[in-house]
Amino acid sequence: MKALCSRGIPDAVRGQAWLMLAGNSLHITPALYEIFQSRSSSNPSTTTDTYTPDAVSTESKSLSREDSIALIQHDVPRTFAKYSLFSLDTRLTESLERVLRTYACYRPDVGYVQGMSYVAGMCLLYLDEYSAFQAFANILGRRINFDFYRLKPELMSPYVETFNYFFSRHLPGLRHHMIEEGVASEVFLLDWNLSLFAKAAPVPVATRLWDSYMVEGEVFVVRAALGILQMFEFKLQSSTMEGIIKLLSHLPDNTDPDKLMGYISGVSISEQTYQRVRDSFTEKDTHIKRPPRIEGEKEESDCNDSLQNFFVHLLCPSFGIT
């Protein structure tokens, strides 16, 4: 299944595949979406009964509902702006805004964070509005995404340190150069994680990265980041701070998805190795108090036998495999 996804899921079945891979451990239903969509559309000054399960942290520093709505309205037209995907299609724009407003109401402990519009937008490119919300919410519920969207340094630090560990071992020369230029990994990792590469990468590249991320999970984020850095290593090595940040914030429009996936496939990091390294940095921050998870919520999608069988029947014919 990982091999098939790395070749690129065909557009005709990509939405269905992403929805299955995202899972629905949050038990989101059309009725639940309608409830929170309705609440999100009401006057925030007169509505106070937002969703407050145990997962909501009393220490939350998320934006107020009014601020979230204002930021969403500001960000939606700018999402994939160079493709005019959400600035010209009114229906798509309205769906994106509803999905984001509904999520901010559904998870007031998180609210809206810049970068979310790209994740929701990617889902809407291949899914109807409800299905996009279901996939979006479950993707954000994955541990790495949830921790980054909390925007708390103590939650993000173990992931950054884990990345730097592998960065120093796979690309030591580039790592040294970027340190010399004063470019900390957080500068590009935050953006890449908050939008799952969709903001920095051209849409054809981002979709290929998503195909593999959806099935491989957290470790793929590190492998993809290292693959990008290796692909542009020569240019980055000859660039100053400004050039490095500019390149990593907006990858070239002519970036070849197949070539990039080739670089990523050459980054060998096993799931076991990644988890061991991440856990070693997480243990240093044992004081971290993460908000409780919603009952039934899982860290990654559950690739069980039924899902494996689904992909055999869904993807193999699309690739001409019998």
Short mmCIF file of C-alpha atoms in Angstrom, two decimals:
data_model
loop_
_atom_site.label_atom_id
_atom_site.label_comp_id
_atom_site.label_asym_id
_atom_site.label_seq_id
_atom_site.Cartn_x
_atom_site.Cartn_y
_atom_site.Cartn_z
CA MET A 1 0.00 0.00 0.00
CA LYS A 2 2.84 2.43 0.82
CA ALA A 3 4.49 1.65 -2.51
CA LEU A 4 1.27 2.30 -4.43
CA CYS A 5 0.67 5.60 -2.64
CA SER A 6 4.24 6.76 -3.26
CA ARG A 7 3.58 6.41 -7.00
CA GLY A 8 0.74 8.89 -6.64
CA ILE A 9 -2.90 8.06 -6.02
CA PRO A 10 -4.92 8.67 -9.22
CA ASP A 11 -7.12 11.79 -9.06
CA ALA A 12 -10.25 9.71 -9.68
CA VAL A 13 -9.86 7.87 -6.37
CA ARG A 14 -7.65 10.27 -4.38
CA GLY A 15 -10.49 11.77 -2.34
CA GLN A 16 -11.90 8.38 -1.40
CA ALA A 17 -8.42 7.15 -0.52
CA TRP A 18 -7.58 10.16 1.66
CA LEU A 19 -10.89 9.87 3.48
CA MET A 20 -10.23 6.21 4.28
CA LEU A 21 -6.63 6.85 5.33
CA ALA A 22 -7.57 9.78 7.56
CA GLY A 23 -9.96 7.47 9.38
CA ASN A 24 -12.74 8.68 11.60
CA SER A 25 -11.59 7.96 15.11
CA LEU A 26 -13.36 11.17 16.16
CA HIS A 27 -16.69 9.57 15.18
CA ILE A 28 -17.75 12.62 13.20
CA THR A 29 -21.16 12.29 11.54
CA PRO A 30 -23.16 14.45 9.13
CA ALA A 31 -25.49 15.33 12.01
CA LEU A 32 -22.58 16.48 14.18
CA TYR A 33 -21.23 18.58 11.32
CA GLU A 34 -24.61 20.22 10.83
CA ILE A 35 -24.88 21.04 14.54
CA PHE A 36 -21.51 22.77 14.74
CA GLN A 37 -21.85 24.34 11.32
CA SER A 38 -25.10 25.91 12.50
CA ARG A 39 -23.50 27.13 15.73
CA SER A 40 -20.55 28.56 13.85
CA SER A 41 -22.91 30.61 11.68
CA SER A 42 -24.74 32.17 14.60
CA ASN A 43 -23.81 35.48 16.19
CA PRO A 44 -20.74 34.73 18.36
CA SER A 45 -21.76 37.38 20.86
CA THR A 46 -25.02 35.57 21.60
CA THR A 47 -23.79 31.96 21.49
CA THR A 48 -21.96 30.50 24.45
CA ASP A 49 -22.65 26.74 24.36
CA THR A 50 -19.63 25.72 22.31
CA TYR A 51 -18.27 22.19 22.38
CA THR A 52 -16.36 21.60 25.61
CA PRO A 53 -15.42 17.93 26.08
CA ASP A 54 -12.59 16.87 28.33
CA ALA A 55 -10.28 17.50 25.39
CA VAL A 56 -10.69 21.25 25.86
CA SER A 57 -7.84 22.66 27.88
CA THR A 58 -8.55 25.30 30.49
CA GLU A 59 -5.11 26.64 29.72
CA SER A 60 -5.94 27.24 26.06
CA LYS A 61 -4.51 30.36 24.46
CA SER A 62 -6.41 29.99 21.20
CA LEU A 63 -8.01 32.95 19.48
CA SER A 64 -11.46 34.10 20.53
CA ARG A 65 -14.27 33.03 18.26
CA GLU A 66 -14.62 36.54 16.84
CA ASP A 67 -10.88 36.73 16.13
CA SER A 68 -10.90 33.27 14.53
CA ILE A 69 -13.75 34.25 12.19
CA ALA A 70 -12.01 37.50 11.22
CA LEU A 71 -8.74 35.66 10.50
CA ILE A 72 -10.54 32.97 8.49
CA GLN A 73 -12.23 35.60 6.33
CA HIS A 74 -8.84 37.20 5.77
CA ASP A 75 -7.05 33.94 4.91
CA VAL A 76 -9.58 32.17 2.69
CA PRO A 77 -9.08 34.39 -0.40
CA ARG A 78 -5.31 34.05 -0.03
CA THR A 79 -5.37 30.24 0.10
CA PHE A 80 -3.71 28.85 -3.05
CA ALA A 81 -3.92 32.43 -4.36
CA LYS A 82 -1.65 31.86 -7.36
CA TYR A 83 -3.98 29.13 -8.60
CA SER A 84 -7.11 31.27 -8.01
CA LEU A 85 -8.74 28.12 -6.64
CA PHE A 86 -10.60 29.81 -3.81
CA SER A 87 -10.69 33.40 -5.06
CA LEU A 88 -12.68 32.71 -8.24
CA ASP A 89 -14.90 29.77 -7.27
CA THR A 90 -17.53 31.22 -4.91
CA ARG A 91 -18.91 27.83 -3.91
CA LEU A 92 -15.47 26.51 -3.04
CA THR A 93 -14.68 29.66 -1.10
CA GLU A 94 -17.90 29.40 0.90
CA SER A 95 -17.27 25.71 1.64
CA LEU A 96 -13.74 26.45 2.84
CA GLU A 97 -14.94 29.20 5.14
CA ARG A 98 -17.71 26.99 6.56
CA VAL A 99 -15.33 24.10 7.20
CA LEU A 100 -12.86 26.35 9.02
CA ARG A 101 -15.54 28.16 11.05
CA THR A 102 -17.14 24.85 11.99
CA TYR A 103 -13.81 23.42 13.16
CA ALA A 104 -13.12 26.51 15.27
CA CYS A 105 -16.50 25.96 16.92
CA TYR A 106 -15.97 22.19 17.23
CA ARG A 107 -12.53 22.61 18.81
CA PRO A 108 -12.55 25.99 20.62
CA ASP A 109 -9.42 24.92 22.49
CA VAL A 110 -7.56 25.11 19.17
CA GLY A 111 -9.65 27.63 17.27
CA TYR A 112 -8.30 28.71 13.90
CA VAL A 113 -4.58 28.76 13.21
CA GLN A 114 -3.01 30.07 10.02
CA GLY A 115 -2.07 27.12 7.85
CA MET A 116 -5.35 25.32 8.48
CA SER A 117 -6.90 26.90 5.39
CA TYR A 118 -4.39 25.03 3.19
CA VAL A 119 -5.11 21.70 4.88
CA ALA A 120 -8.88 22.16 4.60
CA GLY A 121 -8.43 23.49 1.07
CA MET A 122 -6.53 20.37 0.01
CA CYS A 123 -9.34 18.21 1.35
CA LEU A 124 -11.96 20.26 -0.51
CA LEU A 125 -10.12 19.83 -3.81
CA TYR A 126 -11.02 16.14 -3.73
CA LEU A 127 -13.96 15.78 -1.33
CA ASP A 128 -17.43 17.20 -0.77
CA GLU A 129 -17.84 19.63 2.10
CA TYR A 130 -18.89 17.18 4.83
CA SER A 131 -16.31 14.56 3.85
CA ALA A 132 -13.65 17.28 3.70
CA PHE A 133 -14.51 18.33 7.25
CA GLN A 134 -14.36 14.74 8.48
CA ALA A 135 -10.94 14.20 6.90
CA PHE A 136 -9.70 17.64 7.99
CA ALA A 137 -10.68 17.18 11.65
CA ASN A 138 -9.16 13.69 11.83
CA ILE A 139 -5.94 14.80 10.14
CA LEU A 140 -5.59 17.65 12.64
CA GLY A 141 -6.26 15.13 15.40
CA ARG A 142 -3.06 13.25 14.60
CA ARG A 143 -0.58 13.87 17.37
CA ILE A 144 2.07 15.75 15.39
CA ASN A 145 -0.50 18.04 13.78
CA PHE A 146 -2.39 18.63 17.01
CA ASP A 147 0.81 19.49 18.88
CA PHE A 148 1.93 21.99 16.25
CA TYR A 149 -1.49 23.64 16.11
CA ARG A 150 -1.35 24.24 19.86
CA LEU A 151 1.51 26.66 19.05
CA LYS A 152 3.26 25.88 22.32
CA PRO A 153 7.07 25.62 22.11
CA GLU A 154 7.19 22.82 24.67
CA LEU A 155 4.91 20.68 22.48
CA MET A 156 6.72 21.41 19.20
CA SER A 157 10.25 21.13 20.59
CA PRO A 158 10.50 17.30 20.59
CA TYR A 159 9.57 17.19 16.89
CA VAL A 160 12.07 19.91 15.97
CA GLU A 161 14.83 18.22 17.95
CA THR A 162 13.98 14.89 16.35
CA PHE A 163 14.17 16.46 12.90
CA ASN A 164 17.50 18.13 13.70
CA TYR A 165 18.87 14.77 14.85
CA PHE A 166 18.18 13.22 11.44
CA PHE A 167 19.11 16.44 9.59
CA SER A 168 22.58 16.38 11.13
CA ARG A 169 23.06 12.76 10.13
CA HIS A 170 21.66 12.83 6.61
CA LEU A 171 22.78 16.30 5.46
CA PRO A 172 25.53 17.46 7.86
CA GLY A 173 27.06 19.96 5.43
CA LEU A 174 23.76 21.70 4.73
CA ARG A 175 22.84 21.63 8.39
CA HIS A 176 26.11 23.38 9.26
CA HIS A 177 25.63 25.97 6.50
CA MET A 178 22.11 26.82 7.63
CA ILE A 179 23.29 27.21 11.23
CA GLU A 180 26.05 29.52 10.02
CA GLU A 181 23.45 31.58 8.12
CA GLY A 182 21.25 31.75 11.20
CA VAL A 183 18.38 29.72 9.73
CA ALA A 184 16.87 27.61 12.52
CA SER A 185 14.87 24.57 11.46
CA GLU A 186 11.80 26.03 13.15
CA VAL A 187 11.72 28.73 10.45
CA PHE A 188 10.58 26.28 7.76
CA LEU A 189 9.33 23.34 9.84
CA LEU A 190 6.53 25.36 11.43
CA ASP A 191 5.18 26.41 8.05
CA TRP A 192 5.57 22.94 6.54
CA ASN A 193 3.83 21.26 9.46
CA LEU A 194 0.98 23.74 9.88
CA SER A 195 0.03 23.43 6.20
CA LEU A 196 1.36 19.91 5.63
CA PHE A 197 3.57 21.31 2.84
CA ALA A 198 0.52 22.67 0.95
CA LYS A 199 1.51 26.31 1.39
CA ALA A 200 5.15 25.98 0.34
CA ALA A 201 4.84 23.36 -2.37
CA PRO A 202 3.01 23.58 -5.73
CA VAL A 203 -0.33 21.76 -5.57
CA PRO A 204 0.83 18.80 -7.76
CA VAL A 205 3.78 18.30 -5.40
CA ALA A 206 1.70 18.75 -2.25
CA THR A 207 -0.83 16.14 -3.37
CA ARG A 208 1.94 13.59 -3.90
CA LEU A 209 3.36 14.34 -0.46
CA TRP A 210 -0.11 13.93 1.04
CA ASP A 211 -0.59 10.58 -0.70
CA SER A 212 2.35 9.16 1.23
CA TYR A 213 1.82 11.12 4.44
CA MET A 214 -1.71 9.81 4.76
CA VAL A 215 -0.52 6.21 4.83
CA GLU A 216 2.92 6.56 6.44
CA GLY A 217 2.16 9.18 9.06
CA GLU A 218 4.54 11.15 11.22
CA VAL A 219 7.83 9.67 10.07
CA PHE A 220 7.06 10.70 6.49
CA VAL A 221 7.02 14.38 7.49
CA VAL A 222 10.68 14.08 8.49
CA ARG A 223 11.60 12.05 5.41
CA ALA A 224 9.79 14.51 3.12
CA ALA A 225 11.47 17.50 4.74
CA LEU A 226 14.88 15.90 4.32
CA GLY A 227 14.05 14.94 0.74
CA ILE A 228 13.18 18.55 -0.09
CA LEU A 229 16.38 19.81 1.50
CA GLN A 230 18.47 17.25 -0.36
CA MET A 231 16.81 18.02 -3.71
CA PHE A 232 17.71 21.70 -3.37
CA GLU A 233 20.91 21.18 -1.40
CA PHE A 234 23.24 22.77 -3.97
CA LYS A 235 21.15 25.93 -4.26
CA LEU A 236 20.69 26.16 -0.49
CA GLN A 237 24.42 25.71 0.12
CA SER A 238 25.15 28.72 -2.09
CA SER A 239 22.40 30.91 -0.59
CA THR A 240 22.38 33.36 2.28
CA MET A 241 19.69 33.47 4.97
CA GLU A 242 17.29 35.45 2.78
CA GLY A 243 17.64 33.09 -0.17
CA ILE A 244 17.25 29.98 1.99
CA ILE A 245 14.06 31.22 3.63
CA LYS A 246 12.62 32.37 0.29
CA LEU A 247 13.24 29.00 -1.37
CA LEU A 248 11.93 26.89 1.49
CA SER A 249 8.85 29.09 1.86
CA HIS A 250 7.93 28.78 -1.82
CA LEU A 251 9.33 25.80 -3.68
CA PRO A 252 9.79 26.39 -7.44
CA ASP A 253 6.65 25.95 -9.55
CA ASN A 254 8.53 23.55 -11.81
CA THR A 255 9.44 21.17 -8.97
CA ASP A 256 9.12 17.64 -10.36
CA PRO A 257 6.96 15.50 -8.02
CA ASP A 258 8.50 12.24 -9.27
CA LYS A 259 12.03 13.55 -8.80
CA LEU A 260 11.21 14.76 -5.29
CA MET A 261 9.63 11.43 -4.35
CA GLY A 262 12.83 9.79 -5.57
CA TYR A 263 14.87 11.87 -3.13
CA ILE A 264 12.42 11.08 -0.33
CA SER A 265 12.56 7.34 -1.04
CA GLY A 266 16.32 7.55 -0.57
CA VAL A 267 15.89 8.87 2.99
CA SER A 268 15.92 5.71 5.06
CA ILE A 269 14.34 6.17 8.48
CA SER A 270 12.34 3.30 9.90
CA GLU A 271 9.24 3.87 11.98
CA GLN A 272 10.94 2.18 14.93
CA THR A 273 14.03 4.39 14.70
CA TYR A 274 11.95 7.52 14.38
CA GLN A 275 9.78 6.65 17.39
CA ARG A 276 12.83 5.81 19.50
CA VAL A 277 14.50 9.14 18.70
CA ARG A 278 11.30 11.14 19.17
CA ASP A 279 10.58 9.42 22.48
CA SER A 280 14.09 10.23 23.70
CA PHE A 281 13.47 13.94 23.18
CA THR A 282 9.93 13.75 24.53
CA GLU A 283 11.21 12.17 27.75
CA LYS A 284 13.29 15.30 28.34
CA ASP A 285 10.03 17.23 28.58
CA THR A 286 8.13 14.97 30.97
CA HIS A 287 6.61 18.08 32.53
CA ILE A 288 4.60 18.67 29.35
CA LYS A 289 0.90 18.42 30.02
CA ARG A 290 -0.91 17.64 26.80
CA PRO A 291 -4.67 18.11 26.68
CA PRO A 292 -6.58 14.84 27.10
CA ARG A 293 -7.60 13.15 23.88
CA ILE A 294 -11.18 12.62 22.82
CA GLU A 295 -12.26 9.09 23.65
CA GLY A 296 -11.43 6.80 20.77
CA GLU A 297 -9.06 9.28 19.13
CA LYS A 298 -5.97 7.68 17.64
CA GLU A 299 -2.54 8.99 16.86
CA GLU A 300 -2.41 7.70 13.32
CA SER A 301 -4.89 6.15 10.90
CA ASP A 302 -5.63 2.52 11.58
CA CYS A 303 -4.26 0.62 8.59
CA ASN A 304 -5.92 -2.67 9.47
CA ASP A 305 -6.62 -5.64 7.24
CA SER A 306 -9.91 -4.25 5.95
CA LEU A 307 -8.21 -1.01 4.92
CA GLN A 308 -5.43 -2.93 3.22
CA ASN A 309 -8.02 -4.94 1.29
CA PHE A 310 -9.84 -1.74 0.37
CA PHE A 311 -6.70 -0.30 -1.17
CA VAL A 312 -5.93 -3.45 -3.08
CA HIS A 313 -9.34 -3.22 -4.75
CA LEU A 314 -9.32 0.58 -5.11
CA LEU A 315 -5.79 1.36 -6.26
CA CYS A 316 -4.57 -1.71 -8.12
CA PRO A 317 -7.03 -1.35 -11.03
CA SER A 318 -6.13 2.34 -11.27
CA PHE A 319 -2.48 1.39 -11.76
CA GLY A 320 -3.34 -1.43 -14.13
CA ILE A 321 -2.34 -4.05 -11.55
CA THR A 322 -4.41 -7.23 -11.43
#
